[in-house]
Short mmCIF file of C-alpha atoms and ligand atoms in Angstrom, two decimals:
data_model
loop_
_atom_site.label_atom_id
_atom_site.label_comp_id
_atom_site.label_asym_id
_atom_site.label_seq_id
_atom_site.Cartn_x
_atom_site.Cartn_y
_atom_site.Cartn_z
CA MET M 125 -22.97 26.29 8.61
CA TRP M 126 -20.48 23.45 7.88
CA GLY M 127 -21.42 20.41 9.82
CA ALA M 128 -20.69 16.76 9.36
CA VAL M 129 -23.52 14.51 8.39
CA VAL M 130 -22.67 10.79 9.07
CA CYS M 131 -24.30 9.20 6.07
CA GLY M 132 -23.93 5.64 7.18
CA ASP M 133 -25.76 3.00 5.27
CA ARG M 134 -27.25 5.20 2.55
CA LEU M 135 -23.83 6.49 1.56
CA SER M 136 -22.12 3.13 1.65
CA LEU M 137 -25.04 1.70 -0.36
CA LEU M 138 -24.56 4.46 -2.89
CA LEU M 139 -20.83 3.85 -3.03
CA ARG M 140 -21.26 0.11 -3.25
CA GLY M 141 -23.62 0.73 -6.15
CA ALA M 142 -21.05 3.11 -7.73
CA LEU M 143 -18.38 0.39 -7.24
CA VAL M 144 -20.54 -2.31 -8.86
CA VAL M 145 -21.48 -0.08 -11.87
CA THR M 146 -17.84 1.11 -12.20
CA ARG M 147 -16.56 -2.45 -11.90
CA LEU M 148 -18.79 -3.75 -14.57
CA ARG M 149 -17.81 -0.86 -16.80
CA MET M 150 -14.11 -1.33 -16.03
CA CYS M 151 -14.36 -5.10 -16.48
CA SER M 152 -15.93 -4.73 -19.91
CA SER M 153 -13.29 -2.15 -21.04
CA ARG M 154 -10.47 -4.25 -19.47
CA VAL M 155 -11.80 -7.32 -21.09
CA TYR M 156 -11.92 -5.44 -24.40
CA ARG M 157 -8.32 -4.24 -23.96
CA ALA M 158 -7.15 -7.67 -23.01
CA LEU M 159 -8.93 -9.23 -25.93
CA LYS M 160 -7.19 -6.74 -28.29
CA ARG M 161 -3.76 -8.04 -27.26
CA SER M 162 -2.68 -11.68 -27.50
CA PRO M 163 -1.82 -13.36 -24.17
CA ARG M 164 1.87 -13.44 -25.21
CA GLN M 165 1.80 -9.69 -26.13
CA GLN M 166 0.03 -8.89 -22.89
CA GLU M 167 2.54 -10.91 -20.83
CA THR M 168 5.44 -9.57 -22.71
CA ALA M 169 4.27 -6.01 -22.32
CA SER M 170 3.77 -6.28 -18.61
CA VAL M 171 6.90 -8.25 -17.65
CA ALA M 172 9.28 -6.39 -20.07
CA ALA M 173 7.85 -3.05 -18.91
CA LEU M 174 8.34 -3.92 -15.31
CA ARG M 175 11.89 -5.19 -15.92
CA SER M 176 12.88 -2.50 -18.53
CA ILE M 177 13.27 0.23 -15.96
CA ARG M 178 14.57 -1.83 -13.06
CA GLY M 179 18.13 -1.02 -11.79
CA PRO M 180 20.50 -3.65 -10.31
CA ALA M 181 18.12 -6.22 -8.62
CA MET M 182 18.25 -7.02 -4.98
CA SER M 183 17.80 -10.75 -4.40
CA LEU M 184 14.98 -11.66 -2.09
CA SER M 185 15.96 -15.27 -1.58
CA GLY M 186 16.81 -16.00 2.04
CA LYS M 187 15.73 -12.56 3.08
CA VAL M 188 13.21 -11.81 5.97
CA ALA M 189 10.31 -9.47 5.75
CA VAL M 190 7.68 -7.87 8.03
CA VAL M 191 4.33 -6.92 6.48
CA THR M 192 1.78 -5.14 8.42
CA GLY M 193 -1.99 -5.52 7.68
CA ALA M 194 -1.03 -8.89 6.11
CA ALA M 195 -4.13 -10.80 7.07
CA GLN M 196 -6.03 -9.78 3.90
CA GLY M 197 -6.12 -7.49 0.94
CA LEU M 198 -2.92 -5.93 -0.42
CA GLY M 199 -0.82 -6.97 2.71
CA LYS M 200 -1.71 -10.64 1.99
CA ALA M 201 -0.76 -10.33 -1.72
CA PHE M 202 2.50 -8.52 -0.70
CA ALA M 203 3.31 -11.37 1.77
CA ARG M 204 2.63 -13.98 -0.96
CA VAL M 205 4.73 -12.39 -3.60
CA LEU M 206 7.63 -12.19 -1.10
CA LEU M 207 7.21 -15.84 -0.23
CA LYS M 208 7.18 -16.74 -3.89
CA ASN M 209 10.53 -15.07 -4.19
CA GLY M 210 12.07 -17.01 -1.32
CA THR M 211 11.58 -14.53 1.51
CA LYS M 212 10.42 -15.49 4.98
CA VAL M 213 7.60 -13.30 6.13
CA ALA M 214 6.19 -12.24 9.47
CA LEU M 215 2.47 -11.39 9.08
CA LEU M 216 1.45 -8.56 11.41
CA ASP M 217 -2.29 -7.82 11.83
CA VAL M 218 -4.83 -6.85 14.49
CA ASP M 219 -7.39 -9.34 13.03
CA GLU M 220 -6.51 -12.60 14.83
CA ASP M 221 -8.84 -14.82 12.89
CA ALA M 222 -7.98 -13.54 9.45
CA GLY M 223 -4.29 -13.55 10.38
CA ALA M 224 -4.36 -17.16 11.55
CA ALA M 225 -6.25 -18.32 8.44
CA THR M 226 -3.83 -16.49 6.15
CA GLU M 227 -0.82 -17.99 8.09
CA ALA M 228 -2.28 -21.52 7.60
CA ALA M 229 -2.97 -20.99 3.90
CA LEU M 230 0.54 -19.58 3.25
CA ARG M 231 2.25 -22.38 5.30
CA ASP M 232 0.30 -24.93 3.16
CA GLU M 233 1.65 -23.21 0.08
CA PHE M 234 5.20 -22.34 1.04
CA GLY M 235 6.05 -24.63 4.04
CA SER M 236 5.57 -24.38 7.79
CA ASP M 237 8.82 -22.48 8.40
CA ALA M 238 8.22 -19.82 5.74
CA THR M 239 5.82 -17.51 7.64
CA LEU M 240 4.65 -16.50 11.12
CA PHE M 241 1.45 -14.68 12.14
CA LEU M 242 1.81 -12.20 14.99
CA ARG M 243 -1.25 -10.41 16.31
CA CYS M 244 -0.21 -6.90 16.42
CA ASP M 245 -1.86 -3.42 16.52
CA VAL M 246 0.33 -0.88 14.68
CA CYS M 247 -0.94 1.70 17.05
CA SER M 248 0.74 0.10 19.92
CA ASP M 249 4.44 0.77 20.62
CA GLU M 250 4.68 -2.30 22.81
CA GLU M 251 2.97 -4.70 20.39
CA MET M 252 5.03 -3.41 17.49
CA LYS M 253 8.32 -3.68 19.39
CA ASN M 254 7.47 -7.17 20.52
CA ALA M 255 6.44 -8.24 17.03
CA PHE M 256 9.71 -7.11 15.56
CA GLN M 257 11.64 -8.84 18.34
CA LYS M 258 9.79 -12.10 17.78
CA THR M 259 10.43 -11.85 14.04
CA LEU M 260 14.18 -11.55 14.68
CA GLN M 261 14.09 -14.45 17.18
CA GLN M 262 12.18 -16.64 14.74
CA PHE M 263 14.05 -15.83 11.47
CA GLY M 264 17.31 -14.40 12.68
CA ARG M 265 17.45 -11.30 10.50
CA LEU M 266 15.34 -8.38 9.04
CA ASP M 267 15.77 -7.05 5.44
CA VAL M 268 12.39 -5.80 4.27
CA VAL M 269 9.54 -3.98 6.08
CA CYS M 270 6.24 -3.11 4.35
CA ASN M 271 4.16 -0.83 6.33
CA ASN M 272 0.82 -1.51 4.75
CA ALA M 273 -1.89 -1.54 7.43
CA GLY M 274 -4.53 1.14 6.90
CA ILE M 275 -8.18 2.00 7.31
CA ILE M 276 -10.69 4.49 6.01
CA ASN M 277 -12.94 5.97 8.69
CA GLU M 278 -13.61 9.72 8.42
CA THR M 279 -15.84 9.46 11.55
CA ASN M 280 -13.25 8.09 13.87
CA TRP M 281 -10.53 10.13 12.18
CA GLN M 282 -8.25 10.04 15.27
CA LYS M 283 -8.03 6.27 14.94
CA MET M 284 -7.47 6.51 11.18
CA VAL M 285 -4.54 9.04 11.74
CA ASP M 286 -3.13 6.60 14.32
CA VAL M 287 -3.25 3.64 12.02
CA ASN M 288 -2.48 5.17 8.65
CA LEU M 289 0.21 7.70 9.71
CA ASN M 290 1.49 6.99 13.21
CA GLY M 291 1.52 3.29 12.47
CA VAL M 292 3.67 3.77 9.36
CA VAL M 293 6.07 6.06 11.35
CA ARG M 294 6.29 3.46 14.15
CA GLY M 295 7.04 0.68 11.70
CA THR M 296 9.57 2.73 9.81
CA TYR M 297 11.59 3.72 12.88
CA LEU M 298 11.50 0.12 14.17
CA ALA M 299 12.75 -1.09 10.80
CA LEU M 300 15.55 1.46 10.84
CA GLN M 301 16.44 0.54 14.37
CA HIS M 302 16.99 -3.07 13.42
CA MET M 303 18.30 -2.75 9.81
CA LYS M 304 20.64 0.36 9.84
CA LYS M 305 24.38 -0.49 9.51
CA GLU M 306 25.38 1.83 12.43
CA ASN M 307 23.35 -0.52 14.67
CA GLY M 308 25.06 -3.63 13.29
CA GLY M 309 22.20 -4.23 10.83
CA GLN M 310 22.66 -5.44 7.21
CA GLY M 311 20.81 -2.53 5.82
CA GLY M 312 17.51 -3.16 3.90
CA VAL M 313 14.49 -1.63 2.28
CA ILE M 314 11.28 -0.24 3.67
CA ILE M 315 8.08 0.17 1.47
CA ASN M 316 5.42 2.40 2.91
CA VAL M 317 1.91 2.04 1.37
CA ALA M 318 0.31 5.35 0.74
CA SER M 319 -2.26 5.84 -2.14
CA MET M 320 -2.84 8.08 -5.12
CA ALA M 321 -4.80 10.04 -2.54
CA GLY M 322 -1.46 10.84 -1.09
CA LEU M 323 -0.47 12.69 -4.38
CA GLY M 324 -3.74 14.39 -5.11
CA THR M 325 -7.00 14.76 -3.20
CA ILE M 326 -10.21 12.82 -2.65
CA PRO M 327 -12.64 15.52 -1.28
CA ALA M 328 -14.96 12.70 0.13
CA VAL M 329 -12.29 11.51 2.45
CA PRO M 330 -10.20 14.64 3.45
CA ILE M 331 -8.47 13.16 6.54
CA TYR M 332 -7.65 9.84 4.82
CA THR M 333 -6.05 12.16 2.08
CA ALA M 334 -4.11 13.95 4.70
CA THR M 335 -2.82 10.75 6.21
CA LYS M 336 -1.52 9.45 2.83
CA HIS M 337 0.03 12.75 2.01
CA GLY M 338 1.76 12.44 5.39
CA VAL M 339 3.08 9.04 4.48
CA VAL M 340 4.55 10.29 1.17
CA GLY M 341 6.25 13.29 2.78
CA PHE M 342 7.54 11.33 5.82
CA SER M 343 8.91 8.67 3.61
CA LYS M 344 10.69 10.93 1.17
CA ALA M 345 12.23 13.04 3.89
CA LEU M 346 13.51 10.02 5.79
CA ALA M 347 14.92 8.41 2.60
CA ALA M 348 17.06 11.47 2.12
CA ALA M 349 18.12 11.45 5.84
CA SER M 350 18.91 7.61 5.52
CA SER M 351 21.07 8.38 2.45
CA ALA M 352 22.88 11.24 4.13
CA ALA M 353 23.50 9.19 7.22
CA GLY M 354 24.69 6.14 5.34
CA TYR M 355 22.16 3.87 7.07
CA GLY M 356 22.16 1.48 4.11
CA VAL M 357 18.36 1.48 4.14
CA ARG M 358 16.18 2.49 1.16
CA ILE M 359 12.71 3.91 1.89
CA ASN M 360 10.13 4.00 -0.98
CA VAL M 361 6.39 4.70 -1.26
CA LEU M 362 3.73 2.72 -3.17
CA CYS M 363 0.69 4.85 -4.29
CA PRO M 364 -2.01 2.57 -5.87
CA ALA M 365 -5.26 3.94 -7.16
CA PHE M 366 -8.39 1.89 -6.29
CA VAL M 367 -7.80 -1.84 -5.54
CA GLN M 368 -10.41 -4.54 -5.09
CA THR M 369 -10.23 -5.10 -1.38
CA ALA M 370 -12.39 -4.78 1.78
CA ILE M 371 -11.33 -1.23 2.56
CA LEU M 372 -13.54 0.31 0.02
CA SER M 373 -16.69 -1.48 1.17
CA SER M 374 -15.94 -1.10 4.91
CA MET M 375 -15.45 2.62 5.00
CA GLN M 376 -17.59 5.08 6.89
CA MET M 377 -17.55 8.41 5.27
CA GLU M 378 -18.50 11.63 6.96
CA GLU M 379 -18.92 14.59 4.81
CA THR M 380 -19.99 18.20 4.82
CA THR M 381 -23.76 18.97 4.62
CA GLY M 382 -25.29 19.39 1.18
CA GLN M 383 -22.48 17.97 -1.01
CA PHE M 384 -23.44 14.33 -0.63
CA HIS M 385 -24.06 13.40 -4.24
CA SER M 386 -21.25 15.58 -5.69
CA LEU M 387 -18.66 13.81 -3.41
CA ILE M 388 -19.95 10.42 -4.46
CA ASN M 389 -19.94 11.45 -8.09
CA MET M 390 -16.27 12.61 -7.66
CA VAL M 391 -15.32 9.22 -6.35
CA GLU M 392 -17.14 7.48 -9.17
CA LYS M 393 -15.47 9.64 -11.66
CA LEU M 394 -12.03 8.84 -10.18
CA MET M 395 -12.90 5.15 -10.38
CA ASN M 396 -13.72 5.56 -13.99
CA VAL M 397 -10.47 7.40 -14.68
CA HIS M 398 -8.25 5.07 -12.71
CA GLY M 399 -10.10 1.74 -12.88
CA ILE M 400 -9.91 -0.89 -10.17
CA LEU M 401 -6.70 -2.87 -9.76
CA GLU M 402 -6.32 -6.46 -8.56
CA VAL M 403 -4.10 -7.01 -5.51
CA ASP M 404 -1.57 -9.14 -7.47
CA GLU M 405 -0.99 -6.31 -9.97
CA VAL M 406 0.04 -4.05 -7.07
CA ALA M 407 2.17 -6.80 -5.61
CA GLU M 408 4.21 -6.87 -8.79
CA ALA M 409 4.84 -3.12 -8.34
CA LEU M 410 5.92 -3.72 -4.85
CA LEU M 411 8.57 -6.16 -6.02
CA GLN M 412 10.00 -3.50 -8.40
CA LEU M 413 10.30 -0.95 -5.53
CA LEU M 414 11.88 -3.59 -3.37
CA GLN M 415 14.38 -5.03 -5.85
CA ASP M 416 15.51 -1.99 -7.79
CA GLU M 417 18.54 -0.92 -5.83
CA THR M 418 18.72 2.46 -7.47
CA LYS M 419 15.30 3.42 -5.80
CA ASN M 420 15.48 5.36 -2.62
CA GLY M 421 12.88 8.06 -1.86
CA ALA M 422 10.94 6.86 -4.93
CA VAL M 423 7.17 7.33 -5.21
CA LEU M 424 5.57 4.81 -7.55
CA MET M 425 1.91 5.47 -8.46
CA MET M 426 -0.25 3.05 -10.36
CA ASN M 427 -3.65 2.47 -11.80
CA THR M 428 -5.15 0.12 -14.36
CA LYS M 429 -3.34 2.01 -17.13
CA GLY M 430 0.12 1.31 -15.62
CA ALA M 431 2.70 2.52 -13.09
CA THR M 432 4.64 5.75 -13.10
CA TYR M 433 7.34 7.12 -10.87
CA THR M 434 6.48 10.75 -9.80
CA ASN M 435 9.13 13.33 -9.46
CA LEU M 436 8.16 15.05 -6.27
CA PRO M 437 10.89 17.46 -5.24
CA ALA M 438 13.70 16.02 -3.10
CA ALA M 439 14.72 17.73 0.13
CA GLY M 440 16.37 21.12 -0.63
CA ASP M 441 15.18 20.96 -4.26
CA SER M 442 13.51 24.41 -4.79
CA ARG M 443 12.23 23.56 -8.28
CA PRO M 444 8.37 23.15 -8.56
CA ALA M 445 7.19 19.60 -8.54
CA ALA M 446 7.10 17.90 -11.94
CA THR M 447 4.60 15.19 -11.07
CA HIS M 448 5.31 12.59 -13.69
CA SER M 449 8.47 11.01 -14.68
CA SER M 450 8.87 9.72 -18.24
CA VAL M 451 8.51 6.08 -17.60
CA VAL M 452 5.20 4.48 -17.71
CA ILE M 453 4.96 0.61 -17.19
N1 NAD L 41 -7.89 -0.89 -1.62
C1 NAD L 41 -7.60 0.35 -2.15
O1 NAD L 41 -8.38 0.93 -3.00
C2 NAD L 41 -6.39 1.12 -1.73
C3 NAD L 41 -5.84 1.99 -2.66
C4 NAD L 41 -4.67 2.67 -2.37
C5 NAD L 41 -4.05 2.38 -1.06
N2 NAD L 41 -4.57 1.50 -0.19
C6 NAD L 41 -3.92 1.31 1.01
O2 NAD L 41 -3.50 -0.12 1.04
C7 NAD L 41 -3.36 -0.53 2.42
C8 NAD L 41 -4.00 -1.87 2.61
O3 NAD L 41 -5.37 -1.66 2.36
P1 NAD L 41 -6.32 -2.80 1.70
O4 NAD L 41 -6.99 -2.22 0.63
O5 NAD L 41 -5.55 -4.04 1.57
O6 NAD L 41 -7.36 -2.94 2.96
P2 NAD L 41 -7.95 -4.22 3.74
O7 NAD L 41 -8.96 -3.72 4.70
O8 NAD L 41 -8.25 -5.25 2.79
O9 NAD L 41 -6.61 -4.72 4.65
C9 NAD L 41 -6.14 -3.96 5.58
C10 NAD L 41 -5.60 -4.78 6.71
O10 NAD L 41 -4.98 -3.98 7.72
C11 NAD L 41 -5.38 -4.47 9.00
N3 NAD L 41 -5.37 -3.49 10.00
C12 NAD L 41 -6.24 -2.48 10.16
N4 NAD L 41 -5.92 -1.71 11.28
C13 NAD L 41 -4.90 -2.23 11.75
C14 NAD L 41 -4.00 -2.05 12.99
N5 NAD L 41 -4.34 -1.03 13.76
N6 NAD L 41 -3.01 -2.84 13.25
C15 NAD L 41 -2.66 -3.87 12.36
N7 NAD L 41 -3.34 -4.23 11.32
C16 NAD L 41 -4.39 -3.42 11.02
C17 NAD L 41 -6.79 -5.01 8.80
O11 NAD L 41 -7.05 -5.97 9.76
C18 NAD L 41 -6.63 -5.76 7.43
O12 NAD L 41 -6.16 -7.05 7.46
C19 NAD L 41 -3.93 0.63 3.28
O13 NAD L 41 -2.97 1.39 3.84
C20 NAD L 41 -4.80 1.34 2.26
O14 NAD L 41 -4.95 2.73 2.63
C21 NAD L 41 -5.75 0.82 -0.53
C1 LIG L 42 -13.51 7.16 -1.19
C2 LIG L 42 -12.61 6.18 -1.83
C3 LIG L 42 -11.28 6.08 -1.02
C4 LIG L 42 -10.31 5.12 -1.65
C5 LIG L 42 -8.95 5.21 -1.01
C6 LIG L 42 -7.89 4.47 -1.79
O1 LIG L 42 -6.67 4.90 -1.26
C7 LIG L 42 -7.92 4.67 -3.35
C8 LIG L 42 -7.56 5.79 -3.88
C9 LIG L 42 -7.66 5.71 -5.36
C10 LIG L 42 -7.46 6.73 -6.23
C11 LIG L 42 -7.18 8.09 -5.82
C12 LIG L 42 -7.00 8.96 -6.86
C13 LIG L 42 -6.77 10.44 -6.65
C14 LIG L 42 -6.64 11.15 -7.87
C15 LIG L 42 -6.57 12.63 -7.83
O2 LIG L 42 -6.34 13.14 -6.55
C16 LIG L 42 -5.47 13.04 -8.77
O3 LIG L 42 -5.34 14.43 -8.60
C17 LIG L 42 -4.12 12.47 -8.39
C18 LIG L 42 -2.97 13.05 -9.27
C19 LIG L 42 -1.61 12.46 -8.83
C20 LIG L 42 -0.56 12.94 -9.80
O4 LIG L 42 -0.85 12.99 -11.07
O5 LIG L 42 0.64 13.10 -9.35
#
């Protein structure tokens, strides 16, 4: 009889252990790879690769962005890379303390007028609407929206669906409302953060997997609609593999009875295959999706081996999905 067994501490201890073992293994192999290449070669390879496939570049200087889930982790790294490129950033997050601390740190680094923290739950229509309004009041325009907030909680899966999928839909539609040209907006770009779990599957977290597949499908469909309607808004998806942030250690996993170790082993195997990225590496990929004006409906997946655009079929394209494009960064 299928039933869910909440594994709680034992499972998270096992996973933390797997994370530590994997990280040590990955560190040693990444150190080995890094040592094999000189710093210049390493720098050249990564910067040239990122630039080599970029189309005409959108300037970020003087632009305004909203980033959800910006108090820590990937969202904080996204906010920082945008600020480094001259963008003003509204930091939206439900965690008031972390958000205020991140705002203070980023103001110290980029100036008091560069960023604004707004406590905001992406599950709330009212709070999201108000946060977008306050962003426009503060900075006068809106050019970039990164719907990044997300959680992993297979126990309270309804909440996870609300944050990971409904929150992305809410942020995307608010972005369109303020940016699309038919409403008097200047156009812009939306980056929705999915995961490689949105392109394949992680059996240990089936509902998380579903939310990320939903983000990919929604974003690609709306990108095609935006293009057809002439909104002037590009919509792209970022699908990182594992990244060193709090989400991995904070998750509560519920799983079917009797497959405990096999599910954990699958996650550990995926970690070995994909490695564990640093947040700044993913932030560089975000820049590419933002600035490459040829990218609309693009899905950029990345792990420690590099980044690849996947060729998921566009709307109306009946050909089978060829998952990988030729370019690897
Ligand atoms: N870390 C990874 O391995 C990984 C891999 C692929 C994709 N992702 C995705 O990246 C995104 C960011 O995750 P992270 O790894 O930085 O996690 P994180 O836990 O470090 O940061 C997530 C942030 O979102 C905020 N948040 C959570 N619920 C919210 C809500 N209802 N409203 C507003 N803010 C909320 C949290 O307070 C936190 O600051 C998520 O969508 C996650 O699914 C993470
Ligand atoms: C229990 C850990 C949850 C971590 C969630 C976070 O989003 C990290 C995900 C990291 C990697 C996921 C990899 C999934 C890989 C396989 O599903 C693979 O089939 C994907 C293939 C995609 C493709 O080639 O197009």
